PDB file of C-alpha atoms in Angstrom:
ATOM      1  CA  MET A 147      -8.615 -27.422 -43.107  1.00 49.00           C
ATOM      2  CA  ASP A 148      -6.887 -29.691 -40.590  1.00 65.00           C
ATOM      3  CA  GLU A 149      -3.529 -27.955 -41.079  1.00 64.00           C
ATOM      4  CA  GLU A 150      -5.116 -24.792 -39.640  1.00 87.00           C
ATOM      5  CA  LEU A 151      -6.179 -26.577 -36.464  1.00 93.00           C
ATOM      6  CA  ILE A 152      -4.153 -26.312 -33.280  1.00 95.00           C
ATOM      7  CA  LYS A 153      -4.055 -29.059 -30.668  1.00 95.00           C
ATOM      8  CA  THR A 154      -5.218 -28.222 -27.147  1.00 96.00           C
ATOM      9  CA  GLY A 155      -1.757 -28.319 -25.578  1.00 96.00           C
ATOM     10  CA  ASP A 156      -0.198 -26.116 -28.251  1.00 96.00           C
ATOM     11  CA  PHE A 157      -3.118 -23.696 -28.129  1.00 97.00           C
ATOM     12  CA  ALA A 158      -2.855 -23.444 -24.342  1.00 97.00           C
ATOM     13  CA  LYS A 159       0.843 -22.560 -24.654  1.00 97.00           C
ATOM     14  CA  MET A 160       0.066 -19.901 -27.257  1.00 95.00           C
ATOM     15  CA  CYS A 161      -2.473 -18.350 -24.893  1.00 96.00           C
ATOM     16  CA  ALA A 162      -0.271 -18.724 -21.778  1.00 95.00           C
ATOM     17  CA  VAL A 163      -2.998 -20.673 -19.959  1.00 97.00           C
ATOM     18  CA  THR A 164      -3.356 -24.252 -18.813  1.00 97.00           C
ATOM     19  CA  LYS A 165      -5.305 -26.894 -20.669  1.00 96.00           C
ATOM     20  CA  LYS A 166      -7.564 -27.063 -17.621  1.00 97.00           C
ATOM     21  CA  ALA A 167      -8.393 -23.381 -18.080  1.00 97.00           C
ATOM     22  CA  LEU A 168      -9.489 -24.057 -21.658  1.00 97.00           C
ATOM     23  CA  TYR A 169     -11.776 -26.844 -20.447  1.00 97.00           C
ATOM     24  CA  VAL A 170     -13.253 -24.491 -17.834  1.00 97.00           C
ATOM     25  CA  TYR A 171     -13.850 -21.785 -20.440  1.00 97.00           C
ATOM     26  CA  GLU A 172     -15.577 -24.369 -22.618  1.00 97.00           C
ATOM     27  CA  ALA A 173     -17.752 -25.583 -19.743  1.00 96.00           C
ATOM     28  CA  LYS A 174     -18.787 -21.984 -19.001  1.00 96.00           C
ATOM     29  CA  GLY A 175     -19.684 -21.393 -22.640  1.00 96.00           C
ATOM     30  CA  LEU A 176     -16.968 -18.793 -23.147  1.00 97.00           C
ATOM     31  CA  LEU A 177     -14.838 -20.641 -25.690  1.00 97.00           C
ATOM     32  CA  GLN A 178     -15.776 -23.536 -27.916  1.00 96.00           C
ATOM     33  CA  PRO A 179     -13.189 -25.653 -29.752  1.00 96.00           C
ATOM     34  CA  ALA A 180     -13.223 -25.209 -33.505  1.00 95.00           C
ATOM     35  CA  VAL A 181     -13.358 -28.982 -33.897  1.00 95.00           C
ATOM     36  CA  VAL A 182     -14.028 -31.878 -31.537  1.00 94.00           C
ATOM     37  CA  LYS A 183     -12.939 -35.203 -33.053  1.00 92.00           C
ATOM     38  CA  ASP A 184     -14.762 -38.467 -32.493  1.00 91.00           C
ATOM     39  CA  ASN A 185     -12.047 -39.477 -30.040  1.00 93.00           C
ATOM     40  CA  GLY A 186     -12.781 -36.349 -27.957  1.00 91.00           C
ATOM     41  CA  TYR A 187      -9.647 -34.492 -28.975  1.00 93.00           C
ATOM     42  CA  ARG A 188     -10.207 -30.766 -29.213  1.00 95.00           C
ATOM     43  CA  TYR A 189      -8.685 -28.393 -31.735  1.00 96.00           C
ATOM     44  CA  TYR A 190      -8.656 -24.621 -31.979  1.00 97.00           C
ATOM     45  CA  ARG A 191      -7.927 -21.988 -34.599  1.00 95.00           C
ATOM     46  CA  LEU A 192      -5.411 -19.170 -34.432  1.00 94.00           C
ATOM     47  CA  GLU A 193      -8.067 -16.443 -34.406  1.00 94.00           C
ATOM     48  CA  GLN A 194      -9.426 -17.832 -31.123  1.00 95.00           C
ATOM     49  CA  VAL A 195      -6.306 -16.621 -29.315  1.00 96.00           C
ATOM     50  CA  ASP A 196      -7.852 -13.149 -29.269  1.00 96.00           C
ATOM     51  CA  GLN A 197     -10.942 -14.482 -27.516  1.00 96.00           C
ATOM     52  CA  VAL A 198      -8.846 -16.127 -24.819  1.00 97.00           C
ATOM     53  CA  ALA A 199      -6.845 -12.916 -24.425  1.00 96.00           C
ATOM     54  CA  THR A 200     -10.092 -11.008 -23.839  1.00 96.00           C
ATOM     55  CA  ILE A 201     -11.243 -13.555 -21.262  1.00 97.00           C
ATOM     56  CA  ARG A 202      -7.915 -13.315 -19.451  1.00 96.00           C
ATOM     57  CA  LEU A 203      -7.999  -9.512 -19.523  1.00 94.00           C
ATOM     58  CA  LEU A 204     -11.452  -9.385 -17.976  1.00 94.00           C
ATOM     59  CA  GLU A 205     -10.408 -11.952 -15.368  1.00 94.00           C
ATOM     60  CA  LYS A 206      -7.385  -9.853 -14.434  1.00 92.00           C
ATOM     61  CA  LEU A 207      -9.701  -6.868 -14.073  1.00 89.00           C
ATOM     62  CA  GLY A 208     -11.601  -8.819 -11.436  1.00 88.00           C
ATOM     63  CA  SER A 209     -14.490 -10.174 -13.504  1.00 92.00           C
ATOM     64  CA  SER A 210     -15.871 -13.595 -12.680  1.00 95.00           C
ATOM     65  CA  LEU A 211     -16.342 -16.047 -15.534  1.00 96.00           C
ATOM     66  CA  GLN A 212     -20.082 -15.430 -15.245  1.00 96.00           C
ATOM     67  CA  GLU A 213     -19.443 -11.706 -15.719  1.00 95.00           C
ATOM     68  CA  VAL A 214     -17.170 -12.454 -18.674  1.00 96.00           C
ATOM     69  CA  GLY A 215     -20.019 -14.407 -20.235  1.00 96.00           C
ATOM     70  CA  ASP A 216     -22.406 -11.540 -19.560  1.00 96.00           C
ATOM     71  CA  PHE A 217     -19.970  -9.180 -21.280  1.00 95.00           C
ATOM     72  CA  PHE A 218     -19.763 -11.349 -24.385  1.00 94.00           C
ATOM     73  CA  ALA A 219     -23.571 -11.501 -24.430  1.00 95.00           C
ATOM     74  CA  LEU A 220     -23.843  -7.703 -24.653  1.00 95.00           C
ATOM     75  CA  LYS A 221     -24.817  -6.722 -28.194  1.00 93.00           C
ATOM     76  CA  ASP A 222     -24.906  -2.962 -27.613  1.00 95.00           C
ATOM     77  CA  LEU A 223     -21.461  -1.371 -27.928  1.00 95.00           C
ATOM     78  CA  ASN A 224     -22.513   1.357 -25.500  1.00 97.00           C
ATOM     79  CA  GLU A 225     -23.166  -1.290 -22.860  1.00 96.00           C
ATOM     80  CA  ARG A 226     -19.771  -2.872 -23.492  1.00 95.00           C
ATOM     81  CA  GLN A 227     -18.115   0.517 -23.235  1.00 96.00           C
ATOM     82  CA  LYS A 228     -19.945   1.218 -19.976  1.00 96.00           C
ATOM     83  CA  TYR A 229     -18.785  -2.099 -18.529  1.00 94.00           C
ATOM     84  CA  LEU A 230     -15.169  -1.481 -19.550  1.00 93.00           C
ATOM     85  CA  GLY A 231     -15.380   2.020 -18.083  1.00 94.00           C
ATOM     86  CA  LYS A 232     -16.324   0.577 -14.701  1.00 93.00           C
ATOM     87  CA  GLN A 233     -13.415  -1.853 -14.918  1.00 92.00           C
ATOM     88  CA  GLN A 234     -11.069   1.012 -15.745  1.00 93.00           C
ATOM     89  CA  GLU A 235     -12.247   2.929 -12.684  1.00 94.00           C
ATOM     90  CA  ALA A 236     -11.602  -0.149 -10.549  1.00 91.00           C
ATOM     91  CA  VAL A 237      -8.101  -0.482 -11.994  1.00 92.00           C
ATOM     92  CA  GLU A 238      -7.354   3.174 -11.270  1.00 94.00           C
ATOM     93  CA  ARG A 239      -8.457   2.720  -7.655  1.00 93.00           C
ATOM     94  CA  GLU A 240      -6.255  -0.350  -7.378  1.00 92.00           C
ATOM     95  CA  MET A 241      -3.314   1.511  -8.911  1.00 94.00           C
ATOM     96  CA  ALA A 242      -3.756   4.318  -6.398  1.00 91.00           C
ATOM     97  CA  GLU A 243      -3.765   1.789  -3.567  1.00 91.00           C
ATOM     98  CA  LEU A 244      -0.673   0.071  -4.956  1.00 93.00           C
ATOM     99  CA  GLY A 245       0.975   3.482  -5.192  1.00 91.00           C
ATOM    100  CA  LYS A 246       0.392   3.979  -1.474  1.00 85.00           C
ATOM    101  CA  ILE A 247       1.803   0.533  -0.723  1.00 87.00           C
ATOM    102  CA  LYS A 248       4.882   1.301  -2.831  1.00 91.00           C
ATOM    103  CA  SER A 249       5.369   4.583  -0.979  1.00 87.00           C
ATOM    104  CA  SER A 250       5.101   2.759   2.352  1.00 85.00           C
ATOM    105  CA  LEU A 251       7.708   0.203   1.312  1.00 88.00           C
ATOM    106  CA  GLU A 252      10.061   2.953   0.143  1.00 90.00           C
ATOM    107  CA  PHE A 253       9.536   4.769   3.431  1.00 87.00           C
ATOM    108  CA  PHE A 254      10.254   1.661   5.517  1.00 87.00           C
ATOM    109  CA  ASP A 255      13.389   0.988   3.476  1.00 90.00           C
ATOM    110  CA  GLN A 256      14.587   4.540   4.122  1.00 89.00           C
ATOM    111  CA  ARG A 257      13.775   4.272   7.831  1.00 87.00           C
ATOM    112  CA  ILE A 258      15.811   1.069   8.125  1.00 89.00           C
ATOM    113  CA  SER A 259      18.727   2.762   6.350  1.00 92.00           C
ATOM    114  CA  ASP A 260      18.461   5.760   8.686  1.00 90.00           C
ATOM    115  CA  LEU A 261      18.350   3.543  11.764  1.00 89.00           C
ATOM    116  CA  LYS A 262      21.361   1.521  10.598  1.00 92.00           C
ATOM    117  CA  GLN A 263      23.323   4.724  10.087  1.00 93.00           C
ATOM    118  CA  THR A 264      22.194   6.563  13.221  1.00 92.00           C
ATOM    119  CA  GLY A 265      21.839   3.738  15.720  1.00 94.00           C
ATOM    120  CA  LEU A 266      19.686   3.705  18.848  1.00 94.00           C
ATOM    121  CA  LYS A 267      19.529   6.524  21.410  1.00 95.00           C
ATOM    122  CA  LYS A 268      21.963   8.654  19.409  1.00 96.00           C
ATOM    123  CA  VAL A 269      20.816  12.167  18.561  1.00 97.00           C
ATOM    124  CA  ALA A 270      21.323  13.151  14.939  1.00 96.00           C
ATOM    125  CA  VAL A 271      20.454  16.202  12.872  1.00 96.00           C
ATOM    126  CA  GLU A 272      18.380  15.708   9.745  1.00 95.00           C
ATOM    127  CA  THR A 273      17.142  18.121   7.115  1.00 96.00           C
ATOM    128  CA  CYS A 274      13.432  17.461   6.703  1.00 94.00           C
ATOM    129  CA  PRO A 275      11.232  18.499   3.798  1.00 95.00           C
ATOM    130  CA  GLU A 276       7.869  20.133   4.366  1.00 96.00           C
ATOM    131  CA  GLU A 277       5.279  17.513   5.280  1.00 96.00           C
ATOM    132  CA  TYR A 278       1.513  17.586   5.503  1.00 97.00           C
ATOM    133  CA  LEU A 279      -0.238  16.117   8.502  1.00 97.00           C
ATOM    134  CA  GLU A 280      -3.786  15.412   9.491  1.00 97.00           C
ATOM    135  CA  VAL A 281      -3.862  16.538  13.096  1.00 97.00           C
ATOM    136  CA  SER A 282      -6.604  15.905  15.656  1.00 96.00           C
ATOM    137  CA  PRO A 283      -6.925  16.680  19.389  1.00 96.00           C
ATOM    138  CA  PHE A 284      -5.682  14.111  21.883  1.00 94.00           C
ATOM    139  CA  ARG A 285      -8.449  11.842  23.156  1.00 92.00           C
ATOM    140  CA  HIS A 286      -8.203   9.166  25.812  1.00 88.00           C
ATOM    141  CA  GLY A 287      -8.991   5.639  24.705  1.00 85.00           C
ATOM    142  CA  VAL A 288      -7.977   6.112  21.070  1.00 86.00           C
ATOM    143  CA  SER A 289      -5.790   3.341  19.681  1.00 81.00           C
ATOM    144  CA  LEU A 290      -3.111   4.587  17.301  1.00 82.00           C
ATOM    145  CA  ASN A 291      -2.329   1.905  14.749  1.00 82.00           C
ATOM    146  CA  PRO A 292      -1.279   1.644  11.090  1.00 80.00           C
ATOM    147  CA  ILE A 293      -4.631   0.219  10.028  1.00 80.00           C
ATOM    148  CA  SER A 294      -6.616   3.311  10.980  1.00 83.00           C
ATOM    149  CA  PHE A 295      -3.832   5.926  10.830  1.00 85.00           C
ATOM    150  CA  GLY A 296      -1.673   4.702   7.948  1.00 82.00           C
ATOM    151  CA  PRO A 297       2.023   3.765   8.029  1.00 84.00           C
ATOM    152  CA  ARG A 298       3.225   7.059   9.548  1.00 89.00           C
ATOM    153  CA  TYR A 299       1.481   8.353  12.640  1.00 92.00           C
ATOM    154  CA  GLY A 300       2.107   9.412  16.183  1.00 93.00           C
ATOM    155  CA  VAL A 301       1.577  12.062  18.831  1.00 95.00           C
ATOM    156  CA  ILE A 302       2.594  15.678  19.339  1.00 97.00           C
ATOM    157  CA  VAL A 303       3.656  17.508  22.497  1.00 97.00           C
ATOM    158  CA  ASP A 304       3.097  21.260  22.126  1.00 97.00           C
ATOM    159  CA  ASP A 305       4.168  22.414  25.601  1.00 96.00           C
ATOM    160  CA  PHE A 306       7.657  21.296  26.614  1.00 96.00           C
ATOM    161  CA  GLU A 307       7.092  22.186  30.267  1.00 94.00           C
ATOM    162  CA  LYS A 308       3.945  20.094  30.629  1.00 92.00           C
ATOM    163  CA  ALA A 309       5.341  17.348  28.381  1.00 92.00           C
ATOM    164  CA  GLU A 310       1.829  16.050  27.792  1.00 94.00           C
ATOM    165  CA  ILE A 311       0.434  14.685  24.560  1.00 94.00           C
ATOM    166  CA  SER A 312      -1.787  17.338  23.018  1.00 96.00           C
ATOM    167  CA  ARG A 313      -2.494  16.058  19.514  1.00 96.00           C
ATOM    168  CA  PHE A 314      -2.500  13.004  17.294  1.00 96.00           C
ATOM    169  CA  PHE A 315      -1.123  13.118  13.775  1.00 96.00           C
ATOM    170  CA  LYS A 316      -0.728  11.068  10.646  1.00 94.00           C
ATOM    171  CA  VAL A 317       1.282  11.939   7.553  1.00 93.00           C
ATOM    172  CA  VAL A 318      -0.981  12.451   4.535  1.00 93.00           C
ATOM    173  CA  GLU A 319      -1.052  13.902   1.039  1.00 91.00           C
ATOM    174  CA  ARG A 320      -1.088  17.685   0.756  1.00 93.00           C
ATOM    175  CA  LYS A 321      -4.773  17.898  -0.165  1.00 94.00           C
ATOM    176  CA  GLU A 322      -5.729  15.863   2.919  1.00 94.00           C
ATOM    177  CA  GLY A 323      -3.644  17.766   5.455  1.00 96.00           C
ATOM    178  CA  ASN A 324      -4.778  20.386   7.955  1.00 97.00           C
ATOM    179  CA  TYR A 325      -1.322  21.090   9.382  1.00 96.00           C
ATOM    180  CA  VAL A 326       2.119  21.719   7.890  1.00 95.00           C
ATOM    181  CA  LYS A 327       5.232  20.325   9.523  1.00 94.00           C
ATOM    182  CA  VAL A 328       7.714  22.977   8.460  1.00 92.00           C
ATOM    183  CA  ALA A 329      10.859  22.118   6.578  1.00 95.00           C
ATOM    184  CA  GLY A 330      14.205  22.575   8.255  1.00 96.00           C
ATOM    185  CA  LYS A 331      16.771  20.942  10.480  1.00 98.00           C
ATOM    186  CA  HIS A 332      15.422  18.647  13.174  1.00 98.00           C
ATOM    187  CA  ALA A 333      17.164  16.839  15.996  1.00 98.00           C
ATOM    188  CA  CYS A 334      16.018  13.250  16.286  1.00 97.00           C
ATOM    189  CA  PHE A 335      16.800   9.872  17.772  1.00 97.00           C
ATOM    190  CA  TYR A 336      15.460   6.334  17.691  1.00 95.00           C
ATOM    191  CA  GLN A 337      14.661   4.339  20.798  1.00 94.00           C
ATOM    192  CA  GLU A 338      13.703   0.694  21.205  1.00 91.00           C
ATOM    193  CA  MET A 339      11.286  -0.347  23.930  1.00 89.00           C
ATOM    194  CA  GLU A 340       8.495  -2.722  24.775  1.00 87.00           C
ATOM    195  CA  ASN A 341       5.234  -1.787  23.112  1.00 82.00           C
ATOM    196  CA  ASP A 342       3.528  -1.265  26.481  1.00 83.00           C
ATOM    197  CA  ASP A 343       6.138   1.350  27.425  1.00 87.00           C
ATOM    198  CA  ALA A 344       5.774   3.480  24.293  1.00 84.00           C
ATOM    199  CA  ALA A 345       2.789   5.532  25.483  1.00 82.00           C
ATOM    200  CA  GLY A 346       4.447   6.706  28.705  1.00 89.00           C
ATOM    201  CA  ASN A 347       7.978   7.223  27.441  1.00 93.00           C
ATOM    202  CA  GLY A 348       7.380  10.620  25.838  1.00 94.00           C
ATOM    203  CA  PRO A 349       8.399  12.884  28.769  1.00 95.00           C
ATOM    204  CA  LYS A 350      11.686  11.014  29.284  1.00 96.00           C
ATOM    205  CA  ALA A 351      12.404  11.094  25.560  1.00 97.00           C
ATOM    206  CA  LEU A 352      11.735  14.833  25.413  1.00 97.00           C
ATOM    207  CA  GLU A 353      14.003  15.454  28.394  1.00 97.00           C
ATOM    208  CA  TYR A 354      16.742  13.386  26.759  1.00 98.00           C
ATOM    209  CA  LEU A 355      16.457  15.227  23.437  1.00 98.00           C
ATOM    210  CA  ARG A 356      16.534  18.645  25.136  1.00 98.00           C
ATOM    211  CA  SER A 357      19.676  17.611  27.008  1.00 97.00           C
ATOM    212  CA  LYS A 358      21.406  16.908  23.701  1.00 97.00           C
ATOM    213  CA  ALA A 359      20.113  19.677  21.427  1.00 97.00           C
ATOM    214  CA  LYS A 360      18.438  23.074  21.559  1.00 98.00           C
ATOM    215  CA  VAL A 361      15.002  22.434  20.102  1.00 98.00           C
ATOM    216  CA  VAL A 362      11.646  24.194  19.927  1.00 97.00           C
ATOM    217  CA  PRO A 363       8.073  22.853  20.089  1.00 97.00           C
ATOM    218  CA  PRO A 364       6.386  20.830  18.900  1.00 97.00           C
ATOM    219  CA  PHE A 365       7.916  17.488  19.873  1.00 98.00           C
ATOM    220  CA  TYR A 366       7.008  14.557  17.639  1.00 97.00           C
ATOM    221  CA  GLN A 367       6.769  10.911  18.640  1.00 95.00           C
ATOM    222  CA  GLU A 368       6.459   8.971  15.400  1.00 92.00           C
ATOM    223  CA  ASP A 369       5.441   5.328  15.436  1.00 83.00           C
ATOM    224  CA  PHE A 370       5.461   4.680  11.642  1.00 63.00           C
ATOM    225  CA  SER A 371       4.362   1.043  12.022  1.00 62.00           C
ATOM    226  CA  SER A 372       7.287   0.752  14.403  1.00 63.00           C
ATOM    227  CA  SER A 373       7.047  -3.037  14.650  1.00 67.00           C
ATOM    228  CA  VAL A 374       8.528  -3.097  11.137  1.00 74.00           C
ATOM    229  CA  LEU A 375      11.830  -2.176  12.794  1.00 73.00           C
ATOM    230  CA  GLY A 376      11.277  -3.843  16.157  1.00 72.00           C
ATOM    231  CA  HIS A 377      11.445  -7.539  17.001  1.00 76.00           C
ATOM    232  CA  ASP A 378      10.410 -10.001  19.700  1.00 78.00           C
ATOM    233  CA  GLY A 379       7.627  -7.726  20.897  1.00 76.00           C
ATOM    234  CA  SER A 380       9.675  -4.527  20.920  1.00 85.00           C
ATOM    235  CA  VAL A 381       8.981  -1.403  18.889  1.00 87.00           C
ATOM    236  CA  ILE A 382      11.245   1.380  17.700  1.00 90.00           C
ATOM    237  CA  ILE A 383      10.011   4.944  18.040  1.00 92.00           C
ATOM    238  CA  LYS A 384      11.449   8.049  16.422  1.00 94.00           C
ATOM    239  CA  TYR A 385      11.469  11.255  18.479  1.00 97.00           C
ATOM    240  CA  SER A 386      12.177  14.632  16.909  1.00 97.00           C
ATOM    241  CA  ALA A 387      11.831  18.397  17.205  1.00 98.00           C
ATOM    242  CA  LYS A 388      12.985  21.360  15.129  1.00 97.00           C
ATOM    243  CA  LEU A 389      16.341  22.853  16.027  1.00 98.00           C
ATOM    244  CA  ASP A 390      16.321  26.366  17.464  1.00 95.00           C
ATOM    245  CA  LEU A 391      18.802  27.966  15.076  1.00 86.00           C
TER     246      LEU A 391
END
């Protein structure tokens, strides 16, 4: 009956889509109007909202409209379940990636707060939790960057007297780590410099830290996507070592 029909605009609002989207779904064979009048006006029924919701769900899961059509064409429930299982796996991977992004944002926010409180070139004492690192030997020609090393990475100096970089590190989840940065009180400071100066500044930074606090190896130079804090081509590096208590 006509009183059960819903005009295109009203139906689009009910489904939280545009009228153009409904026309596209129709053109792709995914959704047909319940009635098309002689004047071309299209009308839908309330039960078709569920079909649009399914289309939108599959789209949000990353399916193309062609794939949505292929899904609707599946007659075997096992095949539909298999398809949805693959989409669920994709969502879980995406959620894991978003979780990492969220952790990075929280870390950067905390670093900015720490820098605002501590200031530049001022040694402070912080109580650090146990952290897990993926450590690898120093190699010439390796570019440390957040794309390949993640948001928190840097270099380690194991011998204070030589003051030479001995290892690379990046902060990782426990199951991925091969080295534990022990919990405890660390002396640290932030320093701003030009990016080109960061690689060679380690010995001076170590000397400065040792002049302000009694620390023990190893000495950490942490970049943590340092351009997030820097500006106009500068970077801000965090230097730290465990206090000798």
